[in-house]
Amino acid sequence: DTGVSQNPRHKITKRGQNVTFRCDPISEHNRLYWYRQTLGQGPEFLTYFQNEAQLEKSRLLSDRFSAERPKGSFSTLEIQRTEQGDSAMYLCASSPGVQANEKLFFGSGTQLSVL
Amino acid sequence: AQRVTQPEKLLSVFKGAPVELKCNYSYSGSPELFWYVQYSRQRLQLLLRHISRESIKGFTADLNKGETSFHLKKPFAQEEDSAMYYCALSGGTSYDKVIFGPGTSLSVIP
C-alpha cells in the first residue's frame, strides 16, 4: 500500500501521560498536514509542513502539542501531559506541495482515548 | 480569517431525488474550494475541486463568489451517496493551508 500510513491506529492512555503518533506520507510528497477530528466535527487544522519546515501551527494548539518532520519524510506528533479533552481522531494528510489546488491524501488516522 | 460553514449537519433525501449540500465560506482573496467525502469505514478522500470544473459520481459544484458559496449538487441521489461530506478551502497560493467545514451527513433513503 503506497498511501499515507499512520501508527498506531488506536492509542489508549492515562491522563498526564505523553503520547507520540507517526505519519508516513506518500513518497515524494513535500506537504504534510496534521488535523484533529472529534465526533460530529470536521477536521480541525493543527499544523503543516513543507518538506522539513513547519509553516504554521494553529493558535488554538496548546504548547503541549509538538510536531516534527526531521528529514522531510515521516512526521511525528507528540502530546505531552495528555488531558481528557485531547481524546480525538488525529489525521495526517500529504500532497505534492507544488500547487494551490492539490488533492490531499489522508491516512486512516490514530484514535486517541485519554482516560 | 478563513472560515467554512456547512449549515446542515444532517440531510436525508429519497433515492432518485435531487440533493444539494450547502457550503459558504469567508476569505478575503481568491480561494480554492474543494469537496471531500468520507464513506463508512473509509478514509477521507477528494470528491471534486472547483478549479477542475469536473463532475464526479454525478456531483457538481459551482463557485459563486458573490454569495461566497460552493454548494454541491446531484440531480438524482443514489444509496451509495450516503456519506459525510466536507467542504474545504485553501488560499490561492501553494503555501496556503487547507481548512475544512464541519461536515454534512447525507443519508439516501431507499
mmCIF file of C-alpha atoms in Angstrom:
data_model
loop_
_atom_site.group_PDB
_atom_site.id
_atom_site.type_symbol
_atom_site.label_atom_id
_atom_site.label_comp_id
_atom_site.label_asym_id
_atom_site.label_seq_id
_atom_site.Cartn_x
_atom_site.Cartn_y
_atom_site.Cartn_z
ATOM 1 C CA ASP A 1 0.000 0.000 0.000
ATOM 2 C CA THR A 2 1.605 3.267 -1.085
ATOM 3 C CA GLY A 3 -0.911 5.523 0.638
ATOM 4 C CA VAL A 4 -0.474 7.628 3.770
ATOM 5 C CA SER A 5 0.258 5.409 6.755
ATOM 6 C CA GLN A 6 -0.423 6.297 10.390
ATOM 7 C CA ASN A 7 0.631 4.436 13.506
ATOM 8 C CA PRO A 8 -0.716 3.380 15.860
ATOM 9 C CA ARG A 9 -4.336 3.003 14.756
ATOM 10 C CA HIS A 10 -5.553 3.276 18.335
ATOM 11 C CA LYS A 11 -3.955 4.608 21.495
ATOM 12 C CA ILE A 12 -5.390 4.463 24.984
ATOM 13 C CA THR A 13 -3.528 6.382 27.642
ATOM 14 C CA LYS A 14 -3.994 7.749 31.119
ATOM 15 C CA ARG A 15 -4.322 11.431 31.767
ATOM 16 C CA GLY A 16 -0.942 13.038 32.245
ATOM 17 C CA GLN A 17 0.973 10.604 30.067
ATOM 18 C CA ASN A 18 2.827 11.585 26.889
ATOM 19 C CA VAL A 19 1.898 10.065 23.539
ATOM 20 C CA THR A 20 3.533 10.138 20.122
ATOM 21 C CA PHE A 21 1.963 9.380 16.758
ATOM 22 C CA ARG A 22 3.709 8.724 13.491
ATOM 23 C CA CYS A 23 2.715 9.557 9.927
ATOM 24 C CA ASP A 24 4.408 8.260 6.779
ATOM 25 C CA PRO A 25 3.268 10.310 3.785
ATOM 26 C CA ILE A 26 3.190 9.219 0.178
ATOM 27 C CA SER A 27 6.710 9.050 -1.155
ATOM 28 C CA GLU A 28 7.922 12.339 -2.653
ATOM 29 C CA HIS A 29 5.030 14.330 -1.204
ATOM 30 C CA ASN A 30 6.515 17.535 0.155
ATOM 31 C CA ARG A 31 3.457 18.785 2.055
ATOM 32 C CA LEU A 32 2.265 17.102 5.240
ATOM 33 C CA TYR A 33 -0.679 18.095 7.413
ATOM 34 C CA TRP A 34 -1.926 17.150 10.860
ATOM 35 C CA TYR A 35 -5.614 17.519 11.686
ATOM 36 C CA ARG A 36 -7.706 16.634 14.711
ATOM 37 C CA GLN A 37 -11.289 15.429 14.406
ATOM 38 C CA THR A 38 -13.837 14.929 17.142
ATOM 39 C CA LEU A 39 -17.224 13.292 16.777
ATOM 40 C CA GLY A 40 -19.586 15.328 14.645
ATOM 41 C CA GLN A 41 -16.944 17.848 13.625
ATOM 42 C CA GLY A 42 -14.840 18.410 10.561
ATOM 43 C CA PRO A 43 -11.062 18.016 10.531
ATOM 44 C CA GLU A 44 -9.525 20.833 12.581
ATOM 45 C CA PHE A 45 -6.213 22.137 11.292
ATOM 46 C CA LEU A 46 -3.287 21.631 13.678
ATOM 47 C CA THR A 47 -0.110 22.206 11.700
ATOM 48 C CA TYR A 48 1.569 21.596 8.382
ATOM 49 C CA PHE A 49 4.994 21.138 6.861
ATOM 50 C CA GLN A 50 6.611 21.851 3.546
ATOM 51 C CA ASN A 51 9.458 19.340 3.499
ATOM 52 C CA GLU A 52 11.047 19.683 6.957
ATOM 53 C CA ALA A 53 9.882 23.258 7.547
ATOM 54 C CA GLN A 54 6.865 23.756 9.786
ATOM 55 C CA LEU A 55 4.909 26.502 8.028
ATOM 56 C CA GLU A 56 2.161 27.143 10.542
ATOM 57 C CA LYS A 57 0.834 25.892 13.834
ATOM 58 C CA SER A 58 -2.747 26.547 14.852
ATOM 59 C CA ARG A 59 -3.086 29.245 17.505
ATOM 60 C CA LEU A 60 -5.633 27.004 19.180
ATOM 61 C CA LEU A 61 -2.949 24.419 19.744
ATOM 62 C CA SER A 62 -1.591 24.176 23.249
ATOM 63 C CA ASP A 63 2.147 24.178 23.929
ATOM 64 C CA ARG A 64 1.705 20.563 24.956
ATOM 65 C CA PHE A 65 1.481 19.685 21.258
ATOM 66 C CA SER A 66 4.580 19.488 19.106
ATOM 67 C CA ALA A 67 5.197 18.110 15.652
ATOM 68 C CA GLU A 68 8.362 17.344 13.747
ATOM 69 C CA ARG A 69 9.357 16.247 10.310
ATOM 70 C CA PRO A 70 13.110 15.991 10.686
ATOM 71 C CA LYS A 71 14.151 14.750 7.255
ATOM 72 C CA GLY A 72 11.170 15.877 5.267
ATOM 73 C CA SER A 73 9.777 12.367 5.116
ATOM 74 C CA PHE A 74 7.814 10.927 8.058
ATOM 75 C CA SER A 75 6.382 13.141 10.783
ATOM 76 C CA THR A 76 5.639 12.702 14.474
ATOM 77 C CA LEU A 77 3.031 14.432 16.601
ATOM 78 C CA GLU A 78 3.652 14.418 20.343
ATOM 79 C CA ILE A 79 1.175 15.375 23.025
ATOM 80 C CA GLN A 80 2.638 15.912 26.482
ATOM 81 C CA ARG A 81 0.673 15.607 29.731
ATOM 82 C CA THR A 82 -2.439 14.410 27.940
ATOM 83 C CA GLU A 83 -5.864 15.616 29.064
ATOM 84 C CA GLN A 84 -9.261 14.055 28.517
ATOM 85 C CA GLY A 85 -10.066 16.832 26.055
ATOM 86 C CA ASP A 86 -7.284 15.552 23.808
ATOM 87 C CA SER A 87 -9.339 12.458 23.014
ATOM 88 C CA ALA A 88 -9.952 12.599 19.270
ATOM 89 C CA MET A 89 -9.008 11.152 15.899
ATOM 90 C CA TYR A 90 -5.689 12.551 14.693
ATOM 91 C CA LEU A 91 -5.456 12.622 10.926
ATOM 92 C CA CYS A 92 -2.431 13.031 8.718
ATOM 93 C CA ALA A 93 -2.582 14.046 5.064
ATOM 94 C CA SER A 94 0.000 14.666 2.371
ATOM 95 C CA SER A 95 0.165 16.315 -1.036
ATOM 96 C CA PRO A 96 2.872 17.087 -3.591
ATOM 97 C CA GLY A 97 3.167 20.636 -2.213
ATOM 98 C CA VAL A 98 3.621 22.348 -5.541
ATOM 99 C CA GLN A 99 0.289 23.947 -6.473
ATOM 100 C CA ALA A 100 -2.515 25.668 -4.623
ATOM 101 C CA ASN A 101 -5.343 23.332 -5.624
ATOM 102 C CA GLU A 102 -3.732 19.991 -4.865
ATOM 103 C CA LYS A 103 -5.590 16.966 -3.651
ATOM 104 C CA LEU A 104 -4.883 15.872 -0.086
ATOM 105 C CA PHE A 105 -4.334 12.171 0.550
ATOM 106 C CA PHE A 106 -5.432 11.143 4.027
ATOM 107 C CA GLY A 107 -4.314 8.391 6.319
ATOM 108 C CA SER A 108 -6.707 6.264 8.347
ATOM 109 C CA GLY A 109 -5.958 8.242 11.474
ATOM 110 C CA THR A 110 -4.925 7.499 15.046
ATOM 111 C CA GLN A 111 -7.779 7.321 17.544
ATOM 112 C CA LEU A 112 -6.627 8.644 20.917
ATOM 113 C CA SER A 113 -8.554 7.920 24.089
ATOM 114 C CA VAL A 114 -7.402 9.617 27.280
ATOM 115 C CA LEU A 115 -8.794 8.009 30.418
ATOM 116 C CA ALA B 1 -9.890 34.927 8.658
ATOM 117 C CA GLN B 2 -10.614 31.828 6.634
ATOM 118 C CA ARG B 3 -13.791 30.024 7.562
ATOM 119 C CA VAL B 4 -16.044 27.362 6.033
ATOM 120 C CA THR B 5 -19.615 26.794 7.152
ATOM 121 C CA GLN B 6 -21.995 23.998 6.305
ATOM 122 C CA PRO B 7 -25.394 24.842 7.761
ATOM 123 C CA GLU B 8 -26.840 21.334 7.674
ATOM 124 C CA LYS B 9 -25.389 18.668 9.939
ATOM 125 C CA LEU B 10 -27.803 16.052 8.622
ATOM 126 C CA LEU B 11 -29.588 15.773 5.296
ATOM 127 C CA SER B 12 -31.937 12.966 4.291
ATOM 128 C CA VAL B 13 -33.287 12.523 0.774
ATOM 129 C CA PHE B 14 -35.071 9.736 -1.049
ATOM 130 C CA LYS B 15 -33.305 7.752 -3.737
ATOM 131 C CA GLY B 16 -33.746 9.460 -7.089
ATOM 132 C CA ALA B 17 -34.426 12.872 -5.557
ATOM 133 C CA PRO B 18 -32.143 15.844 -6.156
ATOM 134 C CA VAL B 19 -29.652 16.692 -3.440
ATOM 135 C CA GLU B 20 -27.888 19.925 -2.560
ATOM 136 C CA LEU B 21 -25.324 20.241 0.209
ATOM 137 C CA LYS B 22 -24.637 23.830 1.140
ATOM 138 C CA CYS B 23 -21.258 25.382 1.753
ATOM 139 C CA ASN B 24 -20.428 29.008 2.470
ATOM 140 C CA TYR B 25 -17.003 30.471 3.067
ATOM 141 C CA SER B 26 -15.268 33.622 4.184
ATOM 142 C CA TYR B 27 -11.942 34.521 2.674
ATOM 143 C CA SER B 28 -10.536 37.858 1.607
ATOM 144 C CA GLY B 29 -8.737 36.701 -1.531
ATOM 145 C CA SER B 30 -9.429 34.188 -4.290
ATOM 146 C CA PRO B 31 -9.790 30.810 -2.633
ATOM 147 C CA GLU B 32 -9.546 27.291 -3.924
ATOM 148 C CA LEU B 33 -12.622 25.263 -2.965
ATOM 149 C CA PHE B 34 -12.975 21.519 -2.578
ATOM 150 C CA TRP B 35 -15.467 18.868 -1.555
ATOM 151 C CA TYR B 36 -14.160 15.857 0.340
ATOM 152 C CA VAL B 37 -16.199 12.756 1.143
ATOM 153 C CA GLN B 38 -15.878 10.037 3.756
ATOM 154 C CA TYR B 39 -17.786 6.818 3.171
ATOM 155 C CA SER B 40 -18.384 4.453 6.066
ATOM 156 C CA ARG B 41 -15.125 2.873 7.266
ATOM 157 C CA GLN B 42 -13.091 4.580 4.546
ATOM 158 C CA ARG B 43 -10.545 7.377 4.511
ATOM 159 C CA LEU B 44 -11.409 10.952 3.770
ATOM 160 C CA GLN B 45 -10.964 11.492 0.022
ATOM 161 C CA LEU B 46 -11.324 14.247 -2.512
ATOM 162 C CA LEU B 47 -14.624 14.307 -4.382
ATOM 163 C CA LEU B 48 -14.083 17.351 -6.556
ATOM 164 C CA ARG B 49 -12.423 20.770 -6.730
ATOM 165 C CA HIS B 50 -13.779 23.875 -8.351
ATOM 166 C CA ILE B 51 -10.713 24.503 -10.497
ATOM 167 C CA SER B 52 -11.304 21.275 -12.399
ATOM 168 C CA ARG B 53 -14.941 22.017 -13.235
ATOM 169 C CA GLU B 54 -15.471 18.271 -13.256
ATOM 170 C CA SER B 55 -18.403 16.043 -12.433
ATOM 171 C CA ILE B 56 -17.548 13.149 -10.179
ATOM 172 C CA LYS B 57 -20.112 10.418 -9.499
ATOM 173 C CA GLY B 58 -22.739 12.778 -10.881
ATOM 174 C CA PHE B 59 -21.885 15.556 -8.406
ATOM 175 C CA THR B 60 -21.125 19.112 -9.487
ATOM 176 C CA ALA B 61 -20.339 22.276 -7.577
ATOM 177 C CA ASP B 62 -20.299 25.870 -8.729
ATOM 178 C CA LEU B 63 -18.270 28.572 -7.078
ATOM 179 C CA ASN B 64 -20.386 31.698 -6.555
ATOM 180 C CA LYS B 65 -18.026 34.456 -5.464
ATOM 181 C CA GLY B 66 -20.847 36.955 -4.986
ATOM 182 C CA GLU B 67 -22.598 34.735 -2.470
ATOM 183 C CA THR B 68 -19.328 33.159 -1.271
ATOM 184 C CA SER B 69 -20.848 29.731 -1.758
ATOM 185 C CA PHE B 70 -19.771 26.404 -3.216
ATOM 186 C CA HIS B 71 -22.840 24.190 -2.986
ATOM 187 C CA LEU B 72 -22.625 20.532 -4.014
ATOM 188 C CA LYS B 73 -25.409 19.189 -6.192
ATOM 189 C CA LYS B 74 -26.575 15.956 -7.736
ATOM 190 C CA PRO B 75 -29.776 15.597 -9.744
ATOM 191 C CA PHE B 76 -30.610 12.028 -8.703
ATOM 192 C CA ALA B 77 -29.338 10.700 -5.373
ATOM 193 C CA GLN B 78 -28.192 7.087 -5.089
ATOM 194 C CA GLU B 79 -27.969 4.941 -1.961
ATOM 195 C CA GLU B 80 -24.197 4.747 -2.344
ATOM 196 C CA ASP B 81 -24.021 8.531 -1.954
ATOM 197 C CA SER B 82 -24.740 8.166 1.766
ATOM 198 C CA ALA B 83 -21.622 9.543 3.474
ATOM 199 C CA MET B 84 -20.118 12.516 5.303
ATOM 200 C CA TYR B 85 -19.348 15.450 3.032
ATOM 201 C CA TYR B 86 -16.868 18.175 3.928
ATOM 202 C CA CYS B 87 -16.389 21.447 2.137
ATOM 203 C CA ALA B 88 -12.797 22.726 2.262
ATOM 204 C CA LEU B 89 -10.960 25.906 1.370
ATOM 205 C CA SER B 90 -7.404 26.878 0.615
ATOM 206 C CA GLY B 91 -5.869 30.218 -0.212
ATOM 207 C CA GLY B 92 -4.685 30.998 -3.683
ATOM 208 C CA THR B 93 -1.020 30.138 -3.243
ATOM 209 C CA SER B 94 0.770 26.851 -2.926
ATOM 210 C CA TYR B 95 1.766 27.753 0.648
ATOM 211 C CA ASP B 96 -1.769 28.161 1.966
ATOM 212 C CA LYS B 97 -3.211 25.573 4.292
ATOM 213 C CA VAL B 98 -6.463 23.688 3.711
ATOM 214 C CA ILE B 99 -9.258 24.146 6.246
ATOM 215 C CA PHE B 100 -12.465 22.155 6.478
ATOM 216 C CA GLY B 101 -16.062 22.835 7.327
ATOM 217 C CA PRO B 102 -17.964 20.885 9.994
ATOM 218 C CA GLY B 103 -19.459 18.452 7.504
ATOM 219 C CA THR B 104 -22.904 17.298 6.413
ATOM 220 C CA SER B 105 -24.065 13.729 6.839
ATOM 221 C CA LEU B 106 -26.084 12.688 3.796
ATOM 222 C CA SER B 107 -28.472 9.790 4.121
ATOM 223 C CA VAL B 108 -30.185 8.494 0.986
ATOM 224 C CA ILE B 109 -33.358 6.603 1.811
ATOM 225 C CA PRO B 110 -34.117 3.641 -0.482
#
